[in-house]
Tab-separated table of C-alpha atoms in Angstrom:
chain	number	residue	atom	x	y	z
A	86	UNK	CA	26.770	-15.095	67.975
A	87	UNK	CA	22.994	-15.258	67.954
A	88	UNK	CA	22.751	-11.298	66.660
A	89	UNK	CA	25.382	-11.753	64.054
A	90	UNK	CA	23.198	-15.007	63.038
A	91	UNK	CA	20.083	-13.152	62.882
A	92	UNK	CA	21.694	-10.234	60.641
A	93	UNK	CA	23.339	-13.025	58.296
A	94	UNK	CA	19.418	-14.482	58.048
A	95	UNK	CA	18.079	-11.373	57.566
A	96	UNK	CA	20.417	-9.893	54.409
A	97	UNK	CA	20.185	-13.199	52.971
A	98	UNK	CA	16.298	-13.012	53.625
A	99	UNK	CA	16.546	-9.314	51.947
A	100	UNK	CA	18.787	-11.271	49.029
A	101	UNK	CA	16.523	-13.878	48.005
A	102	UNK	CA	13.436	-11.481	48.484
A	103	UNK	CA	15.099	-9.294	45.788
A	104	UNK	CA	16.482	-12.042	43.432
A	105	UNK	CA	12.349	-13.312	44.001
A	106	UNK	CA	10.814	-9.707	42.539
A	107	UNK	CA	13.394	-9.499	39.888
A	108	UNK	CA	13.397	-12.978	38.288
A	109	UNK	CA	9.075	-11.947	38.509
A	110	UNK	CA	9.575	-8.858	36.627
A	111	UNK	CA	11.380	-9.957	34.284
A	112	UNK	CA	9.663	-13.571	33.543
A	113	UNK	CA	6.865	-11.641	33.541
A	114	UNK	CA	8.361	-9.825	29.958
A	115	UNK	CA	8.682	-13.108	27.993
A	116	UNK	CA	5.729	-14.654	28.938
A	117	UNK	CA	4.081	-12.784	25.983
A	118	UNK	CA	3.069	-14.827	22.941
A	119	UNK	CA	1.580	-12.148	20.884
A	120	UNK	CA	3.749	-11.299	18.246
A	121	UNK	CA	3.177	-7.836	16.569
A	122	UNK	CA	1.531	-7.856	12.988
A	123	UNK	CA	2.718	-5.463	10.287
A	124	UNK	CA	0.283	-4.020	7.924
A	125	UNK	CA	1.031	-4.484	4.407
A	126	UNK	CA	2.503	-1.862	2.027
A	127	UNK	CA	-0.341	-0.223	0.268
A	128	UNK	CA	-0.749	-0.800	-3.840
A	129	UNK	CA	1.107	1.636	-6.051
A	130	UNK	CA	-0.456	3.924	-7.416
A	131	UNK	CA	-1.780	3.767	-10.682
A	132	UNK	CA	0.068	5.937	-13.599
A	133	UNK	CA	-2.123	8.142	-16.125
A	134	UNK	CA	-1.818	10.272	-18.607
A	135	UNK	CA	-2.699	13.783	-18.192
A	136	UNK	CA	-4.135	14.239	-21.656
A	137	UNK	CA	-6.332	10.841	-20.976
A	138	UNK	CA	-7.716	13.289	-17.779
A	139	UNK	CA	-8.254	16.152	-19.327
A	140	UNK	CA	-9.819	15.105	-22.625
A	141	UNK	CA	-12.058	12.891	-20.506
A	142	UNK	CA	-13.119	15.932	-18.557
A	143	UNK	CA	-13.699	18.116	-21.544
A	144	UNK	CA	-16.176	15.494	-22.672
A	145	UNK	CA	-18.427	14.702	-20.011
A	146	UNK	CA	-16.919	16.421	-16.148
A	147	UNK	CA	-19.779	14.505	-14.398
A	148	UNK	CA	-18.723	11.211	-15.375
A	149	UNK	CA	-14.842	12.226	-14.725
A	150	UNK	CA	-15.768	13.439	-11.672
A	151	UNK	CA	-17.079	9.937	-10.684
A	152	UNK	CA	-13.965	8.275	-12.615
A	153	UNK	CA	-11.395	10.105	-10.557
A	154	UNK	CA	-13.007	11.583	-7.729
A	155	UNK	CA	-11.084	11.229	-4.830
A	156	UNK	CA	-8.158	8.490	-6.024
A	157	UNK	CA	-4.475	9.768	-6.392
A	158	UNK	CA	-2.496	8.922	-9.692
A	159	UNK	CA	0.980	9.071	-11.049
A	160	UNK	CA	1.286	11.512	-13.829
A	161	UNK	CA	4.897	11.286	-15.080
A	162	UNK	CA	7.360	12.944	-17.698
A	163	UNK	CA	5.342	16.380	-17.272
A	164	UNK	CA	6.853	19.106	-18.482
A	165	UNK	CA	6.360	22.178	-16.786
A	166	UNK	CA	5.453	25.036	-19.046
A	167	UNK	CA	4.705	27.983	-15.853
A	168	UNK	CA	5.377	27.915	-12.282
A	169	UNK	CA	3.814	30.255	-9.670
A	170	UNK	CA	5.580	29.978	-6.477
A	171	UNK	CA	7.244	32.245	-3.431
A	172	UNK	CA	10.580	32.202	-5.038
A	173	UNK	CA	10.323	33.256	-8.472
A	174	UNK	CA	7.169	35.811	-6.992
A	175	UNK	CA	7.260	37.153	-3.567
A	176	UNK	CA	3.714	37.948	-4.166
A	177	UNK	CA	2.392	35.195	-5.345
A	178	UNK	CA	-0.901	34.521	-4.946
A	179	UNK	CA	-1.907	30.898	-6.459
A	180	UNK	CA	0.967	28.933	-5.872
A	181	UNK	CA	0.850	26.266	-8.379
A	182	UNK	CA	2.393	24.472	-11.827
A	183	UNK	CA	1.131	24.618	-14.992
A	184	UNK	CA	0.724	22.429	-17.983
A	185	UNK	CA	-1.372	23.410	-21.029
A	186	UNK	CA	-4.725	24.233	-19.775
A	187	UNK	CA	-3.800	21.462	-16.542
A	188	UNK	CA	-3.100	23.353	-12.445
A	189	UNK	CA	-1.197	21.093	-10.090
A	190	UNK	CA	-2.261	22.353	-6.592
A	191	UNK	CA	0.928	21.477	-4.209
A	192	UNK	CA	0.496	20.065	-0.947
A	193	UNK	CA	3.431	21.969	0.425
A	194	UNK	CA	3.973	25.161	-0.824
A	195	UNK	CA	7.881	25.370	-0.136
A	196	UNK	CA	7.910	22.049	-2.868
A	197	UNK	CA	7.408	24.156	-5.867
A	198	UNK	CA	10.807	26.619	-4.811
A	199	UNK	CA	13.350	24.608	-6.789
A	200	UNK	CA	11.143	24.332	-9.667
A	201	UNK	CA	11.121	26.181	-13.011
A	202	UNK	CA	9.881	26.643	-16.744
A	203	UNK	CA	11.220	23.246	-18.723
A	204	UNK	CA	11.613	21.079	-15.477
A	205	UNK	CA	10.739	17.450	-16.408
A	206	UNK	CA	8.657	16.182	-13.557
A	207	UNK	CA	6.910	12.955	-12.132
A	208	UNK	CA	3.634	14.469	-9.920
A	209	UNK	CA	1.047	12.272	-7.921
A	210	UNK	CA	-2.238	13.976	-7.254
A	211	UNK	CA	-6.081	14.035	-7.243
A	212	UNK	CA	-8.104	15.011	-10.210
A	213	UNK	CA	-10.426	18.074	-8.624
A	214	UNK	CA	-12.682	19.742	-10.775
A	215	UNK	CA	-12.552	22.170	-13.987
A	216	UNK	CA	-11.791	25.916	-13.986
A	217	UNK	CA	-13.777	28.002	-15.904
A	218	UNK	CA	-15.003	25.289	-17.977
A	219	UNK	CA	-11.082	24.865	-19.830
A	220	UNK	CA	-8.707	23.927	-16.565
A	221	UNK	CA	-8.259	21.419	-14.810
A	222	UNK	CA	-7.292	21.160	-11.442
A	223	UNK	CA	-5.011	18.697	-9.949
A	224	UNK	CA	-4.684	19.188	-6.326
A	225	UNK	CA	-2.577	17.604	-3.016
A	226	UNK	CA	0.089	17.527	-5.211
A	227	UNK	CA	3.713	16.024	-4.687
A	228	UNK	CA	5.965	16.891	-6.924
A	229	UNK	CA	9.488	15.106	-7.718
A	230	UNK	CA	11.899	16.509	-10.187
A	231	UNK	CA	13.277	14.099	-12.761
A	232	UNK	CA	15.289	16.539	-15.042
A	233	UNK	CA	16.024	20.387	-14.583
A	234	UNK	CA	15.552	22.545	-17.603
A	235	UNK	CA	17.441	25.284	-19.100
A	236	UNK	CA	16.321	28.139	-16.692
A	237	UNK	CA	17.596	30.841	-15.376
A	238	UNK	CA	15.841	32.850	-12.515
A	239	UNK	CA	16.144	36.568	-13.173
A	240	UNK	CA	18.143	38.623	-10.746
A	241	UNK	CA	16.738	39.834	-7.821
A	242	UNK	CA	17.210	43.802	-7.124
């Protein structure tokens, strides 16, 4: 009887010594008091109009340049008057939208596929520099269509 007593001690040693580590490991996990802190959504960002932009370049491009250097706006309702992109040229070379005497640089090339001549779109970007003393460019571009136009891609041969 004394060897069948000492195994008996000796799993239920091995069972409490187990129950011991576990109930350690995981006490251990809600001891924590720290909660996490989430950072705060960032400020929209501010709407202009493209003609405000450009006619303030066209009057002094130093002081635009220290207006709008760097900060991203909203330009909305923007209706697309040529596109330069992959799909409607295989060899284009300047991928890019534009608007009266305005460029739109896109961040991602592929974004400017689906778009054509009359789109209506909403594009956030950052004010750059003028072109040739007449263009503007508008570059790290996203552009999000808010109405197609009337166009019809020629066919390809």
């Amino acid at each position: 009887m004394t060897l069948f007593r000492m195994r008996i001690q000796s799993v239920l040693f091995l069972i409490t010594l187990l129950l011991i580590v576990n109930f350690q490991a995981f006490n251990g996990c809600q001891q924590t008091t720290n909660m996490p802190t989430f950072a705060g959504l960032e400020p929209p960002i501010p709407e202009l109009s493209i003609d405000e932009v450009y006619s303030d370049y066209m009057k002094d491009s130093e002081a635009a340049e220290m207006k709008y250097s760097g900060k991203r706006f909203l330009f909305s309702g923007v209706v697309i008057d040529s596109v330069e992109s992959y799909y409607l040229n295989s060899r284009a070379s300047d991928i890019s939208l534009m608007v009266d005497n305005i460029k739109f640089k896109p961040r991602f090339e592929y974004d400017l596929d689906p778009i054509f001549p009359g789109f209506v779109v909403d594009i956030t970007g950052v004010p750059r520099s003028l072109l040739l003393d007449h263009i503007l460019i508008v570059s790290d571009c996203l552009v999000f269509v808010v109405e197609g136009g009337d166009y019809t891609p020629s066919p390809i041969y």
